[in-house]
Amino acid sequence: MMRLLLLVLGLWLLTGPGSGAWAASRKAADLRQANGLTAFTPPEKFLAGNFVAEEMNPAFIFGTVKDFVASRKCPTAWLIDEAAKNRPAAPGTPEASEYTLYLEEDCPDQVVYYVFVDQSGLTPQQWIEWRRHFHKSKADQQFGAAKTKLEQACKEGCGVGGELRFLQINGELLGKSPEEYLRSDLRFAPIYDLNQQKKIPK
């Protein structure tokens, strides 16, 4: 009996919350299929990097993506669109670009998608060039202030390699901004105030 309990405990430790090996619930599996998503292992540079949770004018930098994943209460898994599972070009190359990743949190009452954008492969110049590709001449006006603040944060050791773009709960887009949701609902504290240009004490 004791050997059986130890075996069960060992399996739980291997496949517990935060492990991609945890079997997805029926609801999670259905959502994956409906959205054409497949399992994916993000690069360590993205996981170890800090992130923002607002595209146009972020007010805060949060801690590492890895720390955010560890803070979740239910089993998690990283997913990517089946058509985009082949990684983009290496950092610093002309073909480098952003791409979307889904952090799935599979809870008994809901399945949450934290939709991230991996920007860890972009140099600062490529970051703004990528926005010019979509926003044309308005890119500098729309993102110029954010770029300046992020560059200053980088000098202070709070560089950013990712962005939490939006959230979905049970397939429905969350109306609240990710930045607000992280701070008010999840109590996930930021590490840097971009508007005041200073680190936030723990």
Coordinates of C-alpha atoms in Angstrom, one line a residue:
M1 CA 0.0 0.0 0.0
M2 CA 2.8 2.4 0.9
R3 CA 4.6 1.7 -2.4
L4 CA 1.4 2.5 -4.3
L5 CA 1.0 5.8 -2.4
L6 CA 4.6 6.7 -3.2
L7 CA 4.0 5.9 -6.9
V8 CA 0.9 8.1 -7.0
L9 CA 2.8 10.9 -5.2
G10 CA 5.7 10.6 -7.7
L11 CA 3.3 10.9 -10.7
W12 CA 1.6 14.0 -9.1
L13 CA 5.0 15.7 -8.7
L14 CA 5.9 15.0 -12.3
T15 CA 2.5 16.1 -13.7
G16 CA 1.3 18.6 -11.2
P17 CA 0.2 22.2 -11.7
G18 CA 2.5 24.1 -14.1
S19 CA 3.5 21.0 -16.0
G20 CA 2.7 20.6 -19.7
A21 CA 2.5 16.8 -19.0
W22 CA -0.8 17.2 -17.2
A23 CA -3.6 15.7 -19.2
A24 CA -5.9 18.4 -20.5
S25 CA -9.6 18.4 -19.4
R26 CA -12.3 17.7 -22.0
K27 CA -13.2 21.4 -22.1
A28 CA -9.5 22.4 -22.6
A29 CA -9.0 19.7 -25.3
D30 CA -12.1 20.9 -27.2
L31 CA -10.9 24.5 -27.1
R32 CA -7.5 23.5 -28.4
Q33 CA -9.1 21.7 -31.3
A34 CA -11.5 24.5 -32.0
N35 CA -8.7 27.1 -32.1
G36 CA -6.2 24.9 -34.0
L37 CA -3.7 24.9 -31.2
T38 CA -0.9 22.5 -30.4
A39 CA 1.6 22.0 -27.6
F40 CA 4.7 24.1 -27.8
T41 CA 7.9 24.7 -25.7
P42 CA 8.7 28.4 -25.6
P43 CA 12.4 29.5 -25.8
E44 CA 14.1 30.0 -22.4
K45 CA 14.9 33.6 -23.3
F46 CA 11.1 34.4 -23.5
L47 CA 10.3 32.5 -20.3
A48 CA 13.1 34.2 -18.3
G49 CA 12.3 37.7 -19.6
N50 CA 10.0 40.3 -18.1
F51 CA 6.7 41.2 -19.8
V52 CA 4.3 44.1 -20.2
A53 CA 0.5 43.7 -20.3
E54 CA -0.5 46.6 -22.5
E55 CA 0.4 47.1 -26.2
M56 CA 0.0 50.8 -26.9
N57 CA 1.0 52.5 -23.7
P58 CA 2.1 50.1 -20.9
A59 CA 2.3 51.6 -17.4
F60 CA 4.1 48.7 -15.7
I61 CA 6.6 46.0 -16.3
F62 CA 5.8 42.7 -14.6
G63 CA 8.3 40.0 -13.6
T64 CA 9.4 37.1 -15.7
V65 CA 7.0 35.0 -17.7
K66 CA 8.3 32.0 -15.8
D67 CA 7.3 33.5 -12.4
F68 CA 3.8 34.3 -13.7
V69 CA 3.3 30.7 -14.9
A70 CA 4.5 29.5 -11.4
S71 CA 1.9 31.8 -9.8
R72 CA -1.1 30.1 -11.5
K73 CA -3.2 27.8 -9.3
C74 CA -4.3 25.3 -11.9
P75 CA -2.4 23.1 -14.4
T76 CA -0.9 25.0 -17.3
A77 CA 0.4 24.3 -20.8
W78 CA 2.0 26.3 -23.5
L79 CA 0.2 26.2 -26.9
I80 CA 0.8 27.7 -30.4
D81 CA -1.2 27.9 -33.6
E82 CA -0.6 24.7 -35.5
A83 CA 0.3 26.7 -38.6
A84 CA 2.9 28.7 -36.7
K85 CA 4.6 26.0 -34.8
N86 CA 7.8 26.3 -36.7
R87 CA 9.8 28.9 -34.8
P88 CA 10.6 32.3 -36.5
A89 CA 14.1 33.2 -37.5
A90 CA 16.8 33.6 -34.9
P91 CA 17.2 36.8 -32.9
G92 CA 19.0 39.6 -34.8
T93 CA 18.2 38.3 -38.3
P94 CA 16.2 40.4 -40.8
E95 CA 13.4 37.7 -40.7
A96 CA 13.0 37.9 -36.9
S97 CA 9.5 38.8 -35.8
E98 CA 6.9 38.5 -33.0
Y99 CA 4.7 35.5 -32.7
T100 CA 1.8 34.5 -30.5
L101 CA 1.8 31.9 -27.7
Y102 CA -1.1 30.8 -25.6
L103 CA -0.6 29.9 -21.9
E104 CA -3.5 27.6 -21.1
E105 CA -4.7 27.4 -17.4
D106 CA -7.0 24.5 -17.1
C107 CA -9.2 24.9 -14.0
P108 CA -12.3 22.9 -13.0
D109 CA -14.7 25.8 -13.6
Q110 CA -13.0 27.5 -16.5
V111 CA -10.2 27.4 -19.1
V112 CA -8.2 30.6 -19.4
Y113 CA -5.9 31.5 -22.3
Y114 CA -3.3 34.1 -21.5
V115 CA -2.3 35.2 -25.0
F116 CA 1.3 36.3 -25.1
V117 CA 3.5 37.8 -27.8
D118 CA 7.1 36.6 -27.8
Q119 CA 9.3 39.6 -28.5
S120 CA 12.5 38.1 -27.1
G121 CA 14.0 37.6 -30.6
L122 CA 13.7 41.3 -31.6
T123 CA 16.3 43.9 -31.2
P124 CA 14.9 47.4 -30.2
Q125 CA 15.2 48.6 -33.8
Q126 CA 13.3 45.5 -35.1
W127 CA 10.6 46.1 -32.4
I128 CA 9.7 49.5 -33.9
E129 CA 10.2 48.3 -37.4
W130 CA 7.7 45.5 -36.8
R131 CA 5.1 48.0 -35.7
R132 CA 5.8 50.2 -38.8
H133 CA 5.0 47.2 -40.9
F134 CA 1.4 47.3 -39.5
H135 CA 0.9 50.9 -38.4
K136 CA 2.9 52.6 -41.2
S137 CA 3.7 56.2 -40.5
K138 CA 1.6 56.2 -37.3
A139 CA 3.9 53.8 -35.5
D140 CA 6.4 56.3 -34.2
Q141 CA 3.6 58.5 -32.9
Q142 CA 1.7 55.6 -31.3
F143 CA 4.6 53.7 -29.9
G144 CA 7.4 56.3 -29.6
A145 CA 6.7 57.2 -26.0
A146 CA 6.5 53.6 -24.9
K147 CA 9.7 52.8 -26.7
T148 CA 11.5 55.5 -24.9
K149 CA 10.2 54.4 -21.5
L150 CA 11.1 50.7 -22.2
E151 CA 14.6 51.7 -23.3
Q152 CA 15.1 53.5 -20.0
A153 CA 13.8 50.5 -18.1
C154 CA 16.2 48.3 -20.0
K155 CA 19.1 50.4 -18.9
E156 CA 17.9 49.9 -15.3
G157 CA 17.9 46.1 -15.6
C158 CA 14.2 45.7 -16.3
G159 CA 14.2 44.9 -20.0
V160 CA 11.1 43.3 -21.6
G161 CA 11.0 40.2 -23.8
G162 CA 7.2 39.6 -24.1
E163 CA 3.8 41.1 -23.9
L164 CA 0.5 39.7 -22.5
R165 CA -1.8 40.9 -25.3
F166 CA -5.2 39.7 -24.1
L167 CA -7.1 37.0 -22.2
Q168 CA -9.8 34.6 -23.0
I169 CA -12.0 32.7 -20.5
N170 CA -13.9 29.7 -21.8
G171 CA -13.3 31.0 -25.3
E172 CA -14.7 34.5 -24.6
L173 CA -12.5 37.6 -24.8
L174 CA -12.1 39.3 -21.5
G175 CA -13.2 43.0 -21.7
K176 CA -10.8 44.2 -18.9
S177 CA -7.3 45.1 -19.9
P178 CA -4.6 42.5 -19.1
E179 CA -2.6 45.0 -17.1
E180 CA -5.6 45.8 -14.9
Y181 CA -6.6 42.1 -14.6
L182 CA -3.2 41.1 -13.4
R183 CA -3.0 43.7 -10.8
S184 CA -6.5 43.8 -9.4
D185 CA -7.8 40.2 -10.0
L186 CA -4.7 38.1 -9.9
R187 CA -2.8 40.3 -7.5
F188 CA 0.3 39.7 -9.6
A189 CA 2.5 42.8 -8.7
P190 CA 4.6 44.6 -11.3
I191 CA 8.3 45.2 -10.7
Y192 CA 8.7 48.5 -12.6
D193 CA 6.6 51.7 -13.0
L194 CA 7.1 53.0 -16.5
N195 CA 5.5 56.3 -15.9
Q196 CA 7.6 57.1 -12.9
Q197 CA 10.6 55.4 -14.4
K198 CA 11.6 53.5 -11.3
K199 CA 11.6 50.0 -9.8
I200 CA 8.8 49.1 -7.5
P201 CA 9.9 47.8 -4.1
K202 CA 8.9 44.3 -3.2

